[in-house]
Coordinates of C-alpha atoms in Angstrom, one line a residue:
M200 CA 23.9 189.0 -78.5
L201 CA 25.3 192.5 -79.1
E202 CA 25.8 192.9 -75.3
A203 CA 27.8 189.7 -75.2
A204 CA 30.0 190.6 -78.1
R205 CA 30.8 194.1 -76.6
L206 CA 31.5 192.8 -73.1
I207 CA 33.9 190.1 -74.4
F208 CA 35.6 192.5 -76.8
A209 CA 36.2 194.8 -73.8
L210 CA 38.2 192.1 -72.1
K211 CA 41.0 192.6 -74.7
R212 CA 41.9 195.8 -72.8
N213 CA 41.2 194.6 -69.3
P214 CA 44.5 194.6 -67.3
V215 CA 43.6 191.6 -65.2
W216 CA 42.6 189.5 -68.3
L217 CA 45.8 190.6 -70.0
A218 CA 48.0 189.8 -67.0
H219 CA 46.5 186.3 -66.9
L220 CA 47.1 185.6 -70.6
E221 CA 50.4 187.5 -71.4
P222 CA 52.8 184.8 -70.1
M223 CA 51.3 182.1 -72.4
L224 CA 51.0 184.2 -75.6
P225 CA 53.2 183.3 -78.6
A226 CA 55.5 186.0 -80.1
A227 CA 53.2 187.0 -82.9
A228 CA 50.3 187.6 -80.4
R229 CA 52.5 190.1 -78.5
V230 CA 52.2 192.6 -81.4
T231 CA 49.5 195.0 -80.5
P232 CA 47.9 196.5 -83.6
D233 CA 45.8 199.7 -83.3
Q234 CA 42.9 198.3 -85.2
P235 CA 40.3 195.7 -83.9
S236 CA 40.1 192.5 -85.9
L237 CA 38.1 192.5 -89.1
L238 CA 34.8 190.6 -88.8
M239 CA 34.9 188.7 -85.6
G240 CA 32.0 186.2 -85.7
Y241 CA 30.0 185.5 -82.5
D242 CA 27.9 182.3 -82.9
F243 CA 24.8 181.9 -80.8
H244 CA 22.2 179.3 -80.1
L245 CA 18.8 180.7 -79.1
T246 CA 17.1 179.2 -76.0
D247 CA 13.9 179.9 -74.1
D248 CA 16.1 181.9 -71.7
G249 CA 17.8 183.9 -74.4
P250 CA 20.9 183.6 -76.6
R251 CA 24.0 181.5 -75.6
L252 CA 27.4 182.2 -77.1
I253 CA 28.8 178.9 -78.5
E254 CA 31.9 180.1 -80.3
I255 CA 33.9 183.1 -81.4
N256 CA 35.5 183.1 -84.9
N257 CA 38.6 185.2 -85.7
N258 CA 38.1 185.5 -89.5
A259 CA 34.4 184.9 -90.0
G260 CA 33.0 184.4 -93.5
G261 CA 29.7 183.6 -95.0
L262 CA 28.4 187.1 -95.9
F263 CA 28.6 186.7 -99.7
Q264 CA 26.3 184.0 -101.0
R265 CA 25.1 183.1 -104.6
G266 CA 26.7 186.2 -106.2
E267 CA 25.5 188.8 -103.7
W268 CA 26.1 190.1 -100.2
L269 CA 23.7 188.5 -97.8
P270 CA 20.7 190.8 -97.3
Q271 CA 20.6 192.4 -93.9
P272 CA 17.7 193.2 -91.6
T273 CA 16.7 196.7 -90.7
W274 CA 18.2 197.4 -87.3
R275 CA 18.3 200.6 -85.4
V276 CA 22.1 200.3 -84.9
W277 CA 22.8 200.6 -88.6
H278 CA 22.7 203.8 -90.6
E279 CA 24.6 202.7 -93.8
P280 CA 24.3 199.8 -96.2
L281 CA 26.3 196.6 -95.5
E282 CA 28.8 197.4 -98.3
A283 CA 29.6 200.7 -96.6
R284 CA 30.0 199.1 -93.2
L285 CA 32.4 196.5 -94.7
R286 CA 34.5 199.1 -96.5
A287 CA 34.8 201.2 -93.3
M288 CA 36.6 198.4 -91.5
F289 CA 39.6 198.8 -93.8
P290 CA 41.8 201.8 -92.9
P291 CA 42.3 204.4 -95.7
S292 CA 46.1 203.9 -95.5
W293 CA 45.7 200.4 -96.8
R294 CA 46.2 201.2 -100.5
R295 CA 47.8 198.0 -101.7
L296 CA 46.3 194.9 -100.1
A297 CA 46.7 191.1 -100.4
I298 CA 43.8 188.8 -99.4
V299 CA 45.6 185.7 -98.3
D300 CA 44.5 182.1 -97.8
A301 CA 45.9 178.6 -98.3
A302 CA 45.1 177.2 -101.8
I303 CA 43.0 180.3 -102.1
T304 CA 41.2 179.5 -105.4
E305 CA 40.1 176.2 -104.0
Q306 CA 38.5 177.7 -100.9
P307 CA 34.7 177.6 -100.5
M308 CA 34.9 181.3 -99.5
Y309 CA 37.0 182.3 -102.6
P310 CA 34.0 184.0 -104.2
E311 CA 33.5 186.0 -101.0
M312 CA 37.2 187.0 -100.9
A313 CA 36.9 188.1 -104.6
A314 CA 33.9 190.2 -103.6
Y315 CA 35.9 192.0 -100.9
A316 CA 38.5 192.7 -103.6
R317 CA 35.9 194.3 -105.9
L318 CA 34.5 196.3 -103.0
L319 CA 37.8 197.8 -102.1
E320 CA 39.0 198.3 -105.7
A321 CA 35.9 200.4 -106.2
E322 CA 37.5 202.9 -103.8
G323 CA 40.7 203.0 -105.9
R324 CA 42.7 200.5 -103.9
T325 CA 44.8 197.8 -105.4
V326 CA 43.8 194.3 -104.2
R327 CA 45.2 190.9 -105.1
L328 CA 44.2 187.4 -103.9
C329 CA 47.0 185.0 -103.3
T330 CA 48.5 182.2 -101.3
P331 CA 51.2 182.9 -98.6
E332 CA 53.7 181.2 -100.8
E333 CA 53.4 183.9 -103.5
I334 CA 54.5 186.6 -101.1
E335 CA 58.2 187.4 -100.9
G336 CA 60.3 189.4 -98.5
G337 CA 60.6 189.5 -94.8
A338 CA 61.1 192.0 -91.9
E339 CA 62.0 194.8 -94.4
G340 CA 58.7 194.5 -96.2
L341 CA 56.5 192.2 -98.4
F342 CA 56.1 192.0 -102.1
L343 CA 53.6 190.3 -104.3
H344 CA 54.7 189.9 -107.9
G345 CA 56.8 193.1 -107.6
M346 CA 54.2 195.2 -105.8
R347 CA 54.9 196.2 -102.2
I348 CA 52.1 195.3 -99.9
D349 CA 50.7 197.8 -97.3
A350 CA 48.4 195.3 -95.6
I351 CA 47.0 191.8 -95.6
Y352 CA 43.4 190.7 -95.1
N353 CA 44.3 187.4 -93.5
R354 CA 41.8 184.6 -94.2
H355 CA 44.4 181.9 -93.4
T356 CA 43.6 179.8 -90.3
D357 CA 47.2 179.6 -89.1
F358 CA 46.2 182.3 -86.6
Y359 CA 49.7 182.6 -84.9
L360 CA 51.6 182.6 -88.3
E361 CA 53.6 179.6 -87.2
S362 CA 53.7 177.5 -90.4
P363 CA 56.7 177.7 -92.8
E364 CA 54.6 179.2 -95.5
M365 CA 53.6 182.1 -93.2
A366 CA 57.2 182.9 -92.2
A367 CA 57.7 185.9 -94.4
I368 CA 54.4 187.4 -93.3
R369 CA 55.3 186.7 -89.6
A370 CA 58.6 188.5 -90.0
A371 CA 57.1 191.6 -91.6
F372 CA 54.2 191.7 -89.2
T373 CA 56.4 191.5 -86.1
A374 CA 58.7 194.1 -87.6
G375 CA 55.8 196.4 -88.2
T376 CA 56.4 196.7 -92.0
V377 CA 53.0 195.3 -93.0
A378 CA 49.6 195.5 -91.4
L379 CA 47.8 192.2 -90.8
N380 CA 44.1 191.7 -90.0
P381 CA 42.6 189.6 -88.4
H382 CA 45.7 189.5 -86.3
P383 CA 47.2 186.9 -83.9
R384 CA 46.6 189.0 -80.8
S385 CA 42.8 189.1 -81.4
Y386 CA 42.7 185.3 -81.7
A387 CA 44.8 184.9 -78.6
L388 CA 42.8 187.2 -76.4
I389 CA 39.2 186.2 -77.3
G390 CA 39.1 183.9 -80.4
D391 CA 40.9 180.9 -78.9
K392 CA 38.3 178.4 -77.5
G393 CA 40.4 178.3 -74.4
R394 CA 39.2 181.9 -73.6
L395 CA 35.6 180.6 -73.1
A396 CA 37.1 178.3 -70.4
D397 CA 38.9 181.2 -68.9
I398 CA 35.6 183.0 -68.6
W399 CA 34.6 180.2 -66.2
L400 CA 37.9 180.1 -64.4
P401 CA 37.1 180.7 -60.7
G402 CA 38.1 184.2 -59.6
L403 CA 39.4 185.5 -62.9
L404 CA 36.4 187.5 -64.0
E405 CA 35.5 188.4 -60.5
E406 CA 38.9 190.2 -60.2
A407 CA 38.6 191.8 -63.6
L408 CA 35.1 193.1 -63.7
P409 CA 32.2 194.4 -61.7
A410 CA 29.8 191.7 -60.4
A411 CA 27.0 192.7 -62.8
E412 CA 29.3 192.3 -65.8
V413 CA 30.5 188.9 -64.6
A414 CA 27.0 187.8 -64.3
A415 CA 26.0 189.1 -67.7
I416 CA 28.9 187.3 -69.4
R417 CA 28.3 184.0 -67.7
A418 CA 24.6 184.2 -68.4
L419 CA 25.5 184.3 -72.1
V420 CA 28.4 181.8 -72.2
P421 CA 27.6 178.2 -71.4
P422 CA 29.9 176.7 -68.7
T423 CA 33.1 175.8 -70.5
L424 CA 36.0 173.8 -68.9
R425 CA 39.4 172.6 -69.9
M426 CA 39.2 168.9 -70.1
R427 CA 42.7 168.4 -68.7
D428 CA 41.3 169.7 -65.3
R429 CA 39.2 166.6 -64.8
D430 CA 39.9 162.9 -64.8
P431 CA 38.9 161.2 -68.1
D432 CA 36.5 158.9 -66.3
W433 CA 34.7 162.0 -64.9
W434 CA 34.2 163.3 -68.4
W435 CA 33.1 159.9 -69.7
R436 CA 30.4 159.5 -67.1
R437 CA 29.0 163.0 -67.9
R438 CA 29.7 163.0 -71.6
K439 CA 26.1 163.4 -72.7
Q440 CA 25.9 166.9 -71.0
W441 CA 28.9 168.3 -72.9
V442 CA 30.3 169.2 -76.3
F443 CA 34.0 168.5 -76.8
K444 CA 36.1 171.0 -78.8
P445 CA 39.7 171.2 -79.8
T446 CA 41.1 174.6 -78.8
A447 CA 43.1 175.2 -81.9
R448 CA 40.5 174.3 -84.6
H449 CA 38.1 176.5 -86.4
G450 CA 34.7 176.4 -88.1
G451 CA 33.4 173.5 -86.0
K452 CA 36.2 171.2 -87.1
G453 CA 36.8 168.4 -84.6
V454 CA 33.8 169.3 -82.5
M455 CA 32.0 166.3 -81.0
R456 CA 28.8 165.9 -79.0
G457 CA 29.7 163.8 -75.9
G458 CA 26.5 161.8 -76.4
D459 CA 27.6 160.7 -79.9
I460 CA 31.2 159.7 -79.2
S461 CA 32.4 156.1 -78.8
R462 CA 34.6 154.9 -75.9
A463 CA 37.4 154.2 -78.4
R464 CA 37.2 157.7 -80.0
F465 CA 37.0 159.3 -76.5
A466 CA 40.2 157.4 -75.5
R467 CA 42.1 159.0 -78.4
L468 CA 41.2 162.6 -77.5
D469 CA 44.1 164.8 -76.5
L470 CA 42.5 166.2 -73.3
D471 CA 45.4 168.7 -72.9
D472 CA 44.1 170.5 -76.1
M473 CA 40.4 170.2 -75.5
V474 CA 37.6 172.2 -73.9
A475 CA 34.2 170.9 -72.9
Q476 CA 31.2 173.2 -73.2
Q477 CA 27.9 172.5 -71.6
L478 CA 25.5 171.3 -74.3
V479 CA 23.1 173.9 -75.5
P480 CA 21.1 172.5 -78.4
P481 CA 20.6 174.8 -81.4
G482 CA 17.2 176.1 -82.2
R483 CA 14.8 174.7 -84.8
V484 CA 13.2 176.2 -88.0
E485 CA 11.0 174.6 -90.5
V486 CA 11.7 175.0 -94.3
D487 CA 9.3 173.5 -96.8
G488 CA 8.1 171.0 -94.1
V489 CA 11.6 169.9 -93.1
S490 CA 13.0 170.6 -89.7
F491 CA 16.5 172.2 -89.5
K492 CA 18.7 173.2 -86.7
A493 CA 19.5 176.9 -86.6
D494 CA 22.0 179.3 -85.1
F495 CA 22.9 182.9 -85.6
R496 CA 26.2 184.7 -86.3
L497 CA 26.8 188.3 -85.3
Y498 CA 29.7 189.9 -87.2
M499 CA 31.6 192.6 -85.3
H500 CA 34.4 195.0 -85.9
G501 CA 35.5 195.8 -82.4
A502 CA 32.4 197.0 -80.6
T503 CA 30.6 197.8 -83.9
P504 CA 28.1 195.4 -85.3
I505 CA 28.6 194.9 -89.0
A506 CA 26.2 192.1 -90.1
L507 CA 23.9 189.3 -88.9
A508 CA 23.3 185.9 -90.5
G509 CA 21.6 182.7 -89.7
R510 CA 22.7 179.1 -90.5
I511 CA 20.4 176.1 -90.9
W512 CA 21.5 172.5 -91.1
R513 CA 20.8 168.9 -90.3
G514 CA 23.1 166.4 -88.6
A515 CA 25.1 166.4 -85.4
V516 CA 27.3 169.4 -86.1
T517 CA 27.1 172.5 -88.3
N518 CA 27.4 171.4 -91.9
F519 CA 25.7 172.3 -95.2
R520 CA 25.7 168.9 -96.9
H521 CA 22.0 168.3 -96.7
P522 CA 19.6 169.9 -99.3
G523 CA 18.1 173.1 -98.1
S524 CA 20.8 173.8 -95.5
G525 CA 23.1 176.9 -95.7
W526 CA 23.3 180.6 -94.8
A527 CA 20.0 182.3 -94.1
V528 CA 18.7 185.8 -94.1
V529 CA 17.6 187.0 -90.6
E530 CA 14.6 189.3 -90.1
L531 CA 14.2 191.4 -87.0
T532 CA 10.9 192.6 -85.4
E533 CA 10.8 195.5 -83.0
Q534 CA 9.4 195.0 -79.6
G535 CA 9.6 197.8 -77.0
G536 CA 12.2 199.5 -79.2
Q537 CA 14.6 196.5 -79.0
G538 CA 15.5 194.3 -82.0
R539 CA 14.2 190.7 -81.4

């Protein structure tokens, strides 16, 4: 899992990968911050042949549960507690921060965002939680209730800052008067679901990387294709082998297993904005005699692993509606010096 995350992160600096993507990037994604994105989340299903990378999240949450940070396993790559690893992601120059999301107090992750604020305030920083509408200013700088903001921890899912409420933030970010993280370029280069399809684009990785790295990445990423590149009837006949995903959604929203979709629902899909990923069923765990599906999220800051969590659920797609489902602590055992 760590190898997959590091290989894919390295694509963000690969000249062939960049040359392929630059012509299609929106303006906000052309800004190139020095810092890697805060907490990229790499989601894996485990198979008998090893892990398979199902999705990459640009502003991953889930680490703060029931009033505490999710306990972390002992792993040889970590030498500090989780809280220290989280604080270290935020540059020292970020003294006045805003943590931003839509309708922020109504978000399920609001307690987690408040926990980040407390974590950073313990270092003497000033942190405020707010909606984008509360922020004023523009290219010359941003202000929140009279306080000039150095940086924004962006939990909003308008990844390209295109909505009207994000206009002031977009102007300041593109002008370089405020730091923003996670940032649009990170989403554009590896977080967009279309990038998983680019990994399988014939010839692209072969030109960009040594053959061994191409093989390693494709062994970890299930075959992923843009649906617009095949006739709708081709997809319908093979639907049970694939999972259909909108490229611009997050958190599993709009994801459909081909075997569960009706013909009428399939006909309404916008194939221009969809990718299809070869079905890799999640693993299974038993809790109190009940079988749950399970996957794993590796949280990264650039090439640095920050945290590891599991998720267990029932139903067709990841959700926590059933009793007993939710975020889970992961334990590691050592075999041959390698975490398993």
